[in-house]
Amino acid sequence: MALFSLLFQPPQPFPRPKPYTKRLSTKPPTHLTRARFHPSNDYRISWQNELERSNGPLPREKLEDEDFFQTAIDRRAVDNVRMLIVDAVQHAKAGHPGMPLGMAEVGYLLYRHVMRYNPKNPKWFNRDRFVLSAGHGCLHQYVCLHLAGFDSVQLEDLKQLCKLGSRTPGHPENTLTAGVEVTTGPLGQGVANAVGLALAEAHLAARFNKPNAILVDHRTYCIMGDGCAMEGISNEAASLAAHWKLNKLTLIYDDNHNTIDGDTKICFSENISARFEALGWNTITVENIYEDMGSLRKAIRSAHNETRRPTFIKVKTLIGRLSVKEGTYKAHHGTFEEDDVKQMRGKVKWEDREPFHVIPMVYREMQRQAEYGANLEKKWKSALTHYQAMYPQEAEEFKILLHGGLPPGWEESLPNWSTSDPVDATRGYSEKCLNELAEALPGLIGGSADLASSNKVYLKGYADFQLPGTPQGRNIRYGVREHAMAGISNGIALHGSGLIPFAATFLTFSDYMKNSMRLSALSHAGVVYVLTHDSIGLGEDGPTHQPVEQLAGLRAIPRLLVFRPADGNETAGAYKVAISNRDAPSVVALSRQKVAANLEGTSISGVEKGGYVISDNSGINGLPEIILIGTGSELCLCEGSAETLRREGRRVRVVSLVCWRLFDGQPREYRELVLPPKVSKRVSVEAGSPIGWREYVGESGVIHGVRDFGASGAGLDTFRKFGFTEENVTRIARSLLEN
């Protein structure tokens, strides 16, 4: 064979089941396949010159060794990756170079030889997903995205690292940088996100793949660090991944033994591989990736051959590789001294090159993988056309999911309640809403943190998501793992396949998943959080279970829509808005105690404005003397008090402020129509923290809330203890009217 042909056969892509053939093989692939690559002779000579620049003259027998030559190319490309990392940090005078320098081989191998993606269409459905749980190492991903051909990261973007308004922020943000799948930063979150992405793939594959037509066949890769391993959320999520047998999930552990404060021996001595093995993972250790890059490829090949377990690959690395800080916590963040930069450049023969130099052939190397992915996308689109002809009903449902998951008229499935319907808790009305929505929305999927019967979120007639038995199931059993549940739900929402995840627990336990909920809002993940037992009115479980400050804290999260519906119709209205907003998360806070099915004056459409008038006896052009404002189960107390005051000749308006953020977003004219500035006598009634209510009641108004923890007792008794009765609300209103 000619030397030219030997040198430029591309490296063998990793084996995986052939997704577009007419039959699926049940035997895992055991060998590698090749694809032809025919560059120009100039390209070959250019690489040879570049390699000899860094290594000196190469013997002819080495040049004729295909594996040696490709390995040499890969090593030189990794040198380029490291130099871009150093240049970006030095230029920005900020950043976290330690992890990117130590893991340069891993990132390059994933983007050059492993992952399937098309940089010209970053949202191609059947792409492999990559998550950087160790988000402080974002420069690692930015450099790889740039070299791989993603338009979102140009050289100029690398020069703008951490700068205001740049597409290369200090931690990865999916809304800013195409190619970044999820927003990470708080350590361990990405591990849970990756589990959610893998769950979505397994679920959809079970629902739509046919023996002769495969639409869903991709993998999820995640890089985690020592900090991620320490955070509890990673263990929660990893436990579920193994339980669910998510074999297409590969977790790569950057084992560099350093965190910000120092060597991990000061606080961390467990055997992480043994922990993951005990959880049920396939575990592999890569001892020396710097001398043997192929060892990681072998490990990933093993992961691809695994059919029943996710794979954990521990890669032993040196933080800050090449720097004088190498192997120490000092390399975690910050810039390098000029002498250090000079010696790093010397080590890789980069002395006379300008900052941000890229070897032209590196772009071409990465383009080979991009072209491979683009070709796979074309085949996938052809497969989709074939699928539509053979399975039109399933194809129509699949297309609905790909276009956001909201079929026309889905809102009509929401139930309506009349004043004659029996009373129930709003969690009960929620149960009816969710089960009706499940019929109309093919992407609705979710579950509870071991509280499905209390939260009333079980989708009747649908199986549990379990592998290998029923991965098509739409009820997810999270167990007592609130934090992982929220992080996994973010991954499901950001999978981009039209799945609409809901996650349920008690409102007080939202504290366990607060950071994930914040990331839902930051990353525009349309998770629906169903949080029941929403006040001290839950009763006997006492103050450990009775939320007080949670509503105030959740309302403070930007973009998060927090609903506290008062009856069945407001509950339906909350779901209508929550489901419609696919780029914003929502909280639906629900009562344990029973309330009216239809409090007269409430409406589904009113909820869409966040706040609206449910009753007023002031006349068409008249102003009320006092406004009573309530949410949730306390709205009926406002209405009962208003009726008493009206019998006494008072003009009283009752306002439902079911979602503050939606109300705040209305035009000023509307807000002043609901809460006229001239009416200063106002009372808010909510069995929670008073924080935030002053904005709505004004300086002269009265806030009736809960200023201490709750108490153990029957729900009505607890309400009476804290003054949440019609009689007390009426007393407060009279006192205000008399002043």
XYZ file of C-alpha atoms in Angstrom:
739
model
C 0.000 0.000 0.000
C 1.277 3.489 -0.797
C 2.686 5.551 2.057
C 0.131 8.273 1.334
C -2.784 5.865 1.842
C -1.279 4.439 4.986
C -0.811 7.811 6.582
C -4.214 9.205 5.934
C -6.690 6.506 6.690
C -8.600 8.143 9.551
C -8.614 6.617 13.019
C -11.199 3.969 13.610
C -14.491 5.394 14.869
C -15.870 3.809 17.993
C -18.247 0.921 17.425
C -21.942 1.292 18.059
C -25.051 -0.483 16.783
C -25.780 0.506 13.207
C -28.908 2.618 13.640
C -30.148 2.783 10.091
C -30.069 -0.832 8.939
C -33.218 -2.855 8.651
C -32.395 -5.126 11.566
C -30.841 -4.495 14.924
C -27.964 -6.648 16.051
C -28.251 -7.815 19.656
C -24.538 -8.630 19.787
C -22.359 -5.729 20.930
C -19.731 -4.723 18.356
C -16.235 -5.971 19.114
C -14.082 -4.375 16.417
C -13.435 -1.003 14.872
C -14.365 0.144 11.403
C -12.609 2.599 9.114
C -13.636 5.381 6.779
C -11.501 6.683 3.923
C -9.866 10.100 4.040
C -8.020 11.521 1.027
C -6.264 14.808 1.786
C -3.933 16.606 -0.521
C -0.250 15.810 -0.539
C 0.367 19.323 0.833
C -1.635 18.376 3.916
C 0.543 15.299 4.499
C 3.740 17.279 4.088
C 2.455 20.027 6.373
C 1.781 17.563 9.172
C 5.150 15.919 8.708
C 6.872 19.302 8.952
C 4.878 20.227 12.055
C 5.663 16.927 13.753
C 9.340 17.235 12.998
C 9.254 20.760 14.415
C 8.161 19.379 17.772
C 9.882 15.971 17.731
C 12.846 16.329 15.422
C 13.395 14.194 12.313
C 11.161 11.121 12.200
C 12.511 7.797 10.901
C 10.876 6.553 7.715
C 9.651 3.399 9.413
C 7.800 5.554 11.950
C 6.178 7.638 9.240
C 4.994 4.452 7.564
C 3.389 3.261 10.807
C -0.193 4.483 10.522
C -0.976 4.231 14.232
C 2.225 6.046 15.181
C 1.546 8.840 12.715
C -2.054 9.401 13.876
C -0.966 9.292 17.501
C 1.709 11.887 16.766
C -0.912 14.114 15.113
C -3.180 13.735 18.141
C -0.378 14.630 20.540
C 0.492 17.754 18.587
C -3.158 18.763 18.461
C -3.308 18.389 22.242
C -0.267 20.680 22.518
C -2.262 23.253 20.560
C -5.235 22.820 22.878
C -3.039 23.495 25.903
C -1.467 26.590 24.381
C -4.897 28.052 23.563
C -5.899 27.469 27.199
C -2.810 29.292 28.462
C -3.259 32.156 25.987
C -6.925 32.635 26.894
C -6.273 32.766 30.634
C -3.333 35.122 30.260
C -5.306 37.400 27.945
C -8.343 37.473 30.237
C -6.238 37.694 33.398
C -8.835 35.331 34.872
C -10.100 31.785 34.609
C -9.551 28.229 35.785
C -6.774 26.662 33.691
C -5.865 23.762 36.005
C -8.478 21.262 34.950
C -8.386 22.162 31.207
C -4.603 21.700 31.090
C -4.793 18.392 32.917
C -7.670 17.028 30.810
C -6.635 18.329 27.370
C -6.189 14.790 26.018
C -9.661 13.783 27.168
C -11.453 16.717 25.562
C -9.557 16.384 22.300
C -10.202 12.638 22.029
C -13.906 13.067 22.711
C -14.399 15.786 20.110
C -11.996 14.332 17.528
C -12.485 10.574 17.764
C -15.542 9.717 19.822
C -18.596 11.962 19.775
C -21.108 12.240 16.957
C -22.170 15.831 16.321
C -22.613 18.370 13.533
C -21.215 21.789 14.464
C -23.255 23.410 11.696
C -26.410 22.117 13.343
C -25.668 21.947 17.084
C -29.262 20.926 17.863
C -29.381 17.879 15.585
C -31.558 15.512 17.564
C -29.487 12.326 17.393
C -26.183 13.930 18.366
C -24.168 12.694 21.313
C -24.456 14.954 24.366
C -21.507 16.258 26.364
C -21.773 17.703 29.883
C -18.990 19.417 31.784
C -20.006 18.930 35.396
C -16.689 20.444 36.498
C -17.919 23.695 35.004
C -15.017 25.797 36.214
C -13.015 24.024 33.493
C -15.195 25.588 30.804
C -12.178 26.770 28.811
C -11.538 23.083 28.133
C -14.872 22.886 26.300
C -14.648 26.298 24.633
C -11.348 25.400 22.974
C -12.723 22.062 21.781
C -15.871 23.716 20.408
C -13.756 26.236 18.537
C -11.473 23.652 16.984
C -14.441 21.416 16.149
C -15.988 24.154 14.018
C -18.819 25.489 16.168
C -19.660 29.021 15.035
C -20.456 29.947 18.633
C -16.785 29.962 19.687
C -14.457 31.855 17.382
C -10.896 32.825 18.272
C -12.249 36.230 19.205
C -14.572 34.532 21.689
C -11.614 32.774 23.306
C -10.027 36.198 23.676
C -13.180 37.390 25.454
C -13.101 34.725 28.164
C -15.076 35.872 31.224
C -15.738 39.278 29.666
C -19.111 40.964 30.009
C -21.426 39.933 27.175
C -19.109 37.248 25.776
C -20.086 33.798 24.580
C -17.363 32.336 26.790
C -18.541 33.083 30.347
C -16.775 31.893 33.473
C -18.885 28.728 33.619
C -20.741 27.089 30.711
C -24.187 28.516 29.902
C -26.347 26.717 27.374
C -28.289 29.859 26.485
C -25.121 31.734 25.472
C -22.957 29.178 23.685
C -24.237 26.740 21.062
C -22.700 23.334 21.732
C -23.074 23.689 25.490
C -25.956 21.370 26.387
C -26.582 22.415 29.992
C -25.579 25.208 32.347
C -23.134 23.939 34.970
C -21.075 25.473 37.709
C -22.287 24.301 41.117
C -20.381 21.048 41.327
C -22.209 17.775 40.820
C -25.121 19.345 38.965
C -23.782 18.206 35.599
C -23.700 14.584 36.738
C -27.429 14.753 37.463
C -28.055 16.597 34.185
C -26.200 13.863 32.303
C -28.359 11.208 33.953
C -31.423 13.135 32.780
C -30.101 13.299 29.221
C -29.384 9.572 29.235
C -32.807 8.840 30.699
C -34.459 10.834 27.908
C -32.561 8.836 25.282
C -33.475 5.484 26.826
C -37.121 6.468 27.235
C -37.550 7.750 23.689
C -35.656 4.823 22.195
C -38.065 2.425 23.900
C -41.085 4.361 22.650
C -40.113 4.954 19.046
C -37.399 2.586 17.833
C -38.509 -0.349 15.706
C -36.551 -3.471 14.762
C -36.222 -2.151 11.215
C -36.111 1.596 11.910
C -34.017 3.309 14.574
C -34.521 7.000 15.325
C -33.054 7.349 18.808
C -29.473 6.160 19.277
C -27.029 8.521 20.949
C -24.789 8.642 23.985
C -24.102 11.001 26.867
C -20.600 11.833 28.077
C -19.894 13.748 31.266
C -16.666 14.980 32.848
C -16.678 15.324 36.628
C -13.983 16.290 39.116
C -13.135 15.717 42.750
C -15.552 18.433 43.841
C -18.378 16.788 41.916
C -17.551 13.497 43.622
C -17.832 15.154 47.034
C -21.215 16.776 46.402
C -24.116 14.581 47.452
C -26.144 15.214 44.320
C -23.660 13.220 42.224
C -24.093 10.161 44.419
C -27.895 10.464 44.334
C -27.864 10.722 40.554
C -25.278 7.971 40.056
C -27.339 5.637 42.229
C -30.357 6.176 39.995
C -28.334 5.829 36.780
C -27.153 2.394 37.864
C -30.619 1.392 39.063
C -32.057 2.414 35.697
C -29.223 0.637 33.820
C -28.433 3.655 31.653
C -25.689 1.947 29.678
C -25.294 4.801 27.185
C -24.021 7.105 29.917
C -20.255 7.470 30.325
C -18.876 9.442 33.251
C -15.210 10.467 33.033
C -13.630 11.360 36.369
C -10.750 13.850 36.397
C -8.793 12.278 39.243
C -6.269 15.046 39.962
C -6.489 14.999 43.777
C -6.862 18.766 44.119
C -9.558 21.278 44.985
C -9.352 24.992 45.720
C -8.214 24.570 49.322
C -5.510 22.013 48.650
C -4.779 18.353 48.062
C -7.903 16.246 48.538
C -6.184 14.277 51.306
C -7.181 17.073 53.707
C -10.842 16.083 53.418
C -11.390 13.212 50.990
C -9.989 9.696 51.192
C -12.634 7.338 49.847
C -12.203 4.993 46.906
C -14.439 6.586 44.272
C -14.192 3.691 41.832
C -15.250 1.297 44.580
C -18.179 3.568 45.404
C -19.388 3.571 41.796
C -18.853 -0.164 41.510
C -20.982 -0.646 44.618
C -23.677 1.524 43.054
C -23.701 -0.798 40.047
C -21.474 0.927 37.493
C -18.951 -0.551 35.098
C -15.694 0.970 36.377
C -12.406 1.452 34.502
C -9.173 3.220 35.426
C -6.916 4.960 32.922
C -3.503 5.077 34.576
C -1.424 7.312 32.291
C -3.276 9.138 29.564
C -0.274 11.369 28.894
C 1.887 8.477 27.701
C -0.912 6.329 26.323
C -3.810 8.317 24.879
C -5.125 5.119 23.352
C -5.921 3.776 26.805
C -8.864 6.165 27.063
C -10.119 5.066 23.655
C -9.995 1.470 24.849
C -11.912 2.447 27.989
C -14.608 4.185 25.961
C -14.791 1.181 23.648
C -15.482 -0.925 26.718
C -18.221 1.514 27.707
C -19.813 1.133 24.263
C -19.779 -2.641 24.607
C -21.528 -2.468 28.001
C -25.237 -3.288 27.660
C -26.604 -3.108 31.207
C -24.537 -0.606 33.200
C -23.397 2.993 32.917
C -19.618 3.340 32.796
C -17.360 5.255 35.180
C -13.856 5.955 33.827
C -11.321 7.278 36.314
C -8.564 9.141 34.480
C -5.497 9.912 36.567
C -4.351 13.421 35.674
C -2.122 16.256 36.785
C -3.871 19.547 37.380
C -2.124 22.399 35.560
C -0.190 20.054 33.268
C 3.079 21.643 31.929
C 3.014 24.533 34.408
C 5.376 24.889 37.367
C 2.134 24.647 39.387
C 1.507 21.195 37.916
C -0.052 18.766 40.382
C -0.844 21.405 43.019
C -3.989 23.234 44.061
C -2.319 26.504 43.030
C -3.022 25.559 39.406
C -6.794 25.453 39.959
C -7.416 29.081 39.025
C -5.572 32.237 38.174
C -2.955 33.261 35.647
C 0.658 32.184 35.178
C 3.899 34.047 35.698
C 5.610 35.082 32.470
C 8.537 32.749 33.148
C 6.082 29.892 33.573
C 4.398 30.697 30.256
C 7.804 30.838 28.577
C 8.828 27.436 29.874
C 5.469 25.886 28.914
C 5.906 27.174 25.374
C 9.412 25.751 25.341
C 8.234 22.303 26.382
C 5.958 22.027 23.330
C 8.206 23.938 20.873
C 5.844 26.907 20.653
C 8.358 29.684 21.375
C 8.050 31.799 18.237
C 4.285 31.579 17.776
C 1.863 34.375 18.457
C -0.819 33.933 21.145
C -3.933 32.091 19.986
C -2.081 30.360 17.159
C -3.854 27.327 15.710
C -2.019 24.840 13.516
C -4.086 24.889 10.289
C -4.071 21.093 10.043
C -5.703 20.845 13.480
C -8.810 22.507 12.065
C -8.770 19.964 9.246
C -8.347 17.089 11.678
C -11.377 18.222 13.651
C -13.293 18.817 10.434
C -13.051 15.115 9.709
C -15.184 14.365 12.761
C -17.582 17.169 11.881
C -18.015 15.780 8.369
C -18.623 12.355 9.857
C -21.369 13.822 12.028
C -22.917 15.787 9.164
C -23.089 12.602 7.113
C -24.747 10.798 10.015
C -27.325 13.576 10.245
C -28.167 13.151 6.542
C -28.619 9.428 7.076
C -30.751 10.114 10.126
C -33.044 12.441 8.180
C -33.382 9.765 5.524
C -34.206 7.258 8.243
C -36.870 9.612 9.590
C -38.492 9.788 6.140
C -38.425 5.999 5.967
C -39.918 5.818 9.462
C -42.754 8.173 8.538
C -43.761 5.926 5.658
C -43.706 2.767 7.742
C -45.053 4.052 11.065
C -47.126 7.189 10.381
C -48.837 7.321 13.786
C -45.628 7.022 15.795
C -43.894 9.412 13.403
C -46.543 12.055 13.972
C -46.072 11.818 17.734
C -42.299 11.936 17.331
C -42.546 15.059 15.184
C -44.738 16.736 17.812
C -42.014 16.094 20.356
C -39.268 17.407 18.100
C -41.249 20.617 17.598
C -41.650 21.361 21.289
C -44.100 18.730 22.488
C -47.255 20.872 22.402
C -49.853 19.540 19.932
C -52.576 21.951 18.787
C -55.449 22.261 21.242
C -53.696 20.580 24.153
C -55.118 23.244 26.502
C -58.609 21.867 25.942
C -57.667 18.779 27.943
C -57.502 20.809 31.160
C -60.546 20.181 33.345
C -63.005 22.856 34.472
C -64.771 22.855 37.824
C -68.093 24.331 38.857
C -69.250 25.612 42.241
C -71.252 22.421 42.684
C -68.260 20.080 42.440
C -67.104 18.427 45.690
C -64.338 20.123 47.628
C -60.813 18.786 47.459
C -57.274 19.913 48.165
C -55.555 21.691 45.303
C -53.188 18.704 45.152
C -56.279 16.671 44.247
C -57.259 19.087 41.482
C -53.643 18.916 40.312
C -53.871 15.138 40.051
C -56.806 15.451 37.673
C -54.958 18.061 35.610
C -51.816 15.950 35.274
C -53.698 12.838 34.226
C -55.722 14.727 31.630
C -52.575 16.425 30.338
C -50.803 13.074 30.036
C -53.355 12.036 27.429
C -52.851 15.216 25.429
C -49.106 15.743 25.827
C -46.926 12.890 24.557
C -43.897 14.343 26.303
C -45.246 14.677 29.828
C -43.038 12.589 32.109
C -42.041 12.844 35.735
C -42.430 11.715 39.267
C -41.907 12.325 42.927
C -39.190 11.944 45.531
C -40.933 9.018 47.217
C -44.139 11.004 47.744
C -46.210 10.146 44.679
C -49.261 9.218 46.740
C -49.000 12.369 48.862
C -48.160 14.696 45.992
C -50.780 12.931 43.831
C -48.660 13.006 40.698
C -48.868 9.400 39.501
C -49.931 9.144 35.867
C -52.575 6.435 35.840
C -52.412 3.943 33.000
C -48.735 4.610 32.339
C -45.946 2.335 33.480
C -42.955 3.243 35.613
C -39.727 4.115 33.829
C -37.591 1.057 34.558
C -34.918 -0.786 32.608
C -34.915 -3.315 31.159
C -38.635 -3.882 31.681
C -40.553 -0.694 30.896
C -38.281 2.148 29.755
C -41.253 3.573 27.859
C -42.944 4.280 31.203
C -43.713 7.901 32.027
C -43.739 7.671 35.838
C -40.269 8.184 37.290
C -39.576 6.747 40.726
C -36.858 8.969 42.194
C -36.829 7.595 45.718
C -35.818 9.963 48.499
C -33.496 11.990 46.275
C -34.942 15.485 45.882
C -31.750 17.160 44.698
C -30.957 14.580 42.024
C -34.606 14.632 40.932
C -34.396 18.336 40.123
C -31.006 18.047 38.409
C -32.166 15.053 36.363
C -35.329 16.938 35.410
C -33.163 19.753 34.050
C -31.366 17.225 31.870
C -34.662 15.842 30.582
C -35.957 19.325 29.781
C -32.728 20.317 28.014
C -32.519 17.120 25.979
C -34.327 19.058 23.269
C -36.783 16.313 22.451
C -40.044 17.859 23.615
C -40.181 15.956 26.883
C -41.923 17.963 29.611
C -40.642 16.879 33.025
C -42.409 17.413 36.316
C -40.807 16.867 39.718
C -42.751 16.638 42.956
C -42.129 16.811 46.688
C -43.338 18.809 49.714
C -42.828 22.559 49.447
C -40.588 22.607 52.518
C -38.254 20.092 50.867
C -37.706 22.399 47.919
C -34.771 23.581 50.027
C -33.037 20.305 49.188
C -33.172 21.104 45.461
C -33.026 24.892 45.476
C -29.768 25.136 43.540
C -31.077 22.886 40.781
C -34.255 24.943 40.622
C -32.172 28.084 40.273
C -30.302 26.436 37.404
C -33.645 25.542 35.804
C -34.355 29.243 35.570
C -30.843 30.213 34.504
C -30.732 27.595 31.743
C -34.339 28.096 30.549
C -35.326 24.532 31.438
C -39.105 24.227 31.478
C -39.385 21.908 34.476
C -42.720 21.907 36.322
C -42.171 21.619 40.077
C -45.243 20.262 41.842
C -44.815 21.220 45.511
C -47.600 20.141 47.814
C -48.300 20.639 51.529
C -47.769 24.321 50.894
C -48.353 25.916 54.308
C -48.740 25.466 58.050
C -52.206 24.204 57.155
C -50.778 20.747 56.441
C -51.115 20.113 60.138
C -49.876 17.226 62.204
C -46.350 16.771 60.793
C -45.384 19.975 62.527
C -42.894 22.746 61.839
C -40.223 20.521 60.213
C -42.671 19.911 57.381
C -44.563 23.204 57.415
C -43.116 25.694 54.910
C -42.868 29.333 55.946
C -40.024 31.060 54.093
C -39.968 28.804 51.008
C -42.438 30.791 48.886
C -40.492 34.000 49.465
C -37.225 32.310 48.524
C -38.623 30.743 45.372
C -40.295 33.971 44.271
C -36.905 35.647 44.506
C -35.420 33.392 41.792
C -35.385 35.292 38.486
C -37.586 33.834 35.721
C -39.124 31.179 37.975
C -42.923 31.286 37.849
C -44.398 30.519 41.272
C -48.121 29.740 41.359
C -50.214 29.253 44.466
C -53.687 28.437 43.158
C -56.776 28.796 45.309
C -59.093 26.223 43.747
C -59.520 23.783 40.895
C -59.808 26.348 38.138
C -56.745 28.285 39.265
C -54.856 24.990 39.441
C -55.795 24.294 35.825
C -54.774 27.833 34.940
C -51.387 27.346 36.607
C -50.745 24.232 34.549
C -51.813 25.980 31.370
C -49.183 28.689 31.857
C -46.512 26.316 33.177
C -46.822 23.921 30.240
C -46.988 26.751 27.707
C -43.704 28.216 28.953
C -41.171 25.713 27.683
C -38.243 28.020 28.315
C -39.037 28.839 31.941
C -39.528 26.619 34.995
C -42.625 26.814 37.172
C -43.625 25.955 40.710
C -47.200 24.913 41.403
C -47.624 25.135 45.196
C -50.588 23.047 46.334
C -52.537 22.516 49.528
C -53.085 19.400 51.579
C -56.252 20.823 53.125
C -59.440 20.948 51.093
C -60.707 24.083 49.377
C -63.593 24.895 47.074
C -63.481 23.403 43.597
C -64.537 26.736 42.152
C -64.326 29.796 44.326
C -66.754 32.113 42.578
C -64.917 34.646 40.460
C -61.739 32.656 39.854
C -60.811 31.638 36.317
C -58.195 29.876 34.229
C -57.692 33.000 32.130
C -57.194 35.172 35.217
C -54.182 33.101 36.235
C -52.426 34.058 33.003
C -52.211 37.648 34.273
C -50.837 36.594 37.649
C -53.303 38.717 39.609
C -56.912 39.677 39.016
C -60.122 40.764 40.737
C -62.405 37.916 41.777
C -65.112 40.043 43.436
C -65.938 43.712 44.078
C -69.145 45.473 45.147
C -67.862 48.978 44.404
C -69.903 49.473 41.253
C -68.706 49.942 37.671
C -66.853 53.217 38.215
C -66.456 53.138 41.961
C -63.378 52.425 44.003
C -63.341 49.996 46.906
C -62.666 51.193 50.430
C -60.369 48.243 51.057
C -58.679 45.500 49.035
C -58.136 42.009 50.433
C -55.365 40.135 48.593
C -54.880 36.411 48.987
C -53.308 33.320 47.472
C -53.964 29.626 47.743
C -56.220 28.320 50.475
C -56.296 31.745 52.137
C -58.110 33.365 49.203
C -61.379 31.893 50.440
C -60.743 33.552 53.823
C -60.514 36.890 52.011
C -63.752 36.225 50.158
C -65.561 35.118 53.323
C -64.376 38.219 55.161
C -65.395 40.416 52.226
C -68.928 39.057 52.323
C -69.175 39.915 56.027
C -67.873 43.438 55.470
C -70.188 43.977 52.511
C -73.174 43.113 54.673
C -71.969 45.943 56.915
C -72.114 48.322 53.948
C -68.463 48.328 53.044
C -67.086 48.391 49.481
C -64.574 45.549 49.325
C -62.479 44.151 46.516
C -60.884 40.695 46.639
C -57.819 40.053 44.499
C -56.142 36.751 43.757
C -52.379 37.257 43.406
C -51.726 33.734 42.212
C -48.359 34.461 40.513
C -46.406 37.575 41.447
C -43.981 37.434 38.528
C -46.746 37.258 35.928
C -48.596 40.129 37.586
C -45.425 42.226 37.743
C -45.004 41.661 34.019
C -48.394 43.158 33.129
C -48.681 46.731 31.814
C -48.831 49.362 34.540
C -52.362 50.292 33.478
C -53.579 46.779 34.203
C -51.754 46.530 37.532
C -53.223 49.835 38.657
C -56.656 48.727 37.493
C -56.413 45.708 39.813
C -54.680 47.559 42.669
C -55.697 51.239 42.302
C -53.043 53.548 43.818
C -55.785 55.630 45.406
C -56.873 52.696 47.555
C -54.286 52.566 50.310
C -56.191 50.312 52.701
C -55.081 46.831 51.739
C -54.620 43.535 53.552
C -52.598 40.571 52.272
C -53.421 37.122 53.610
C -50.967 34.285 53.029
C -49.866 31.561 55.441
C -46.200 32.108 54.773
C -43.412 34.616 55.211
C -44.454 38.285 54.945
C -41.326 39.077 52.913
C -42.215 40.667 49.593
C -45.814 41.570 50.342
C -45.110 45.221 51.169
C -44.834 45.976 47.461
C -48.487 44.988 46.996
C -50.126 46.310 50.164
C -48.221 49.612 50.252
C -46.938 51.502 53.280
C -50.424 51.789 54.823
C -51.419 48.189 54.272
C -51.347 45.222 56.628
C -49.485 41.994 55.894
C -50.984 38.976 57.599
C -48.413 36.199 57.379
C -46.390 33.744 59.430
C -43.380 35.197 61.253
C -42.237 32.073 63.039
C -42.115 28.345 62.394
C -45.401 26.486 62.455
C -46.718 24.117 65.094
C -47.745 20.500 65.340
C -51.484 20.070 65.388
C -54.505 19.534 63.190
C -54.525 21.752 60.132
C -57.487 23.910 61.155
C -56.158 24.228 64.689
C -52.802 25.398 63.356
C -54.523 27.939 61.136
C -56.498 29.236 64.098
C -53.367 29.486 66.233
C -51.741 31.753 63.651
C -54.906 33.767 62.980
C -55.895 32.393 59.585
C -59.656 32.505 60.026
C -62.382 34.584 58.422
C -63.039 36.202 61.790
C -59.449 37.357 62.227
C -59.134 38.612 58.658
C -62.354 40.565 59.182
C -61.004 42.006 62.437
C -57.816 43.159 60.720
C -59.817 44.728 57.877
C -62.188 46.561 60.260
C -59.254 47.914 62.230
C -57.720 49.275 59.052
C -61.017 50.778 57.869
C -61.520 52.555 61.167
C -58.152 54.334 61.033
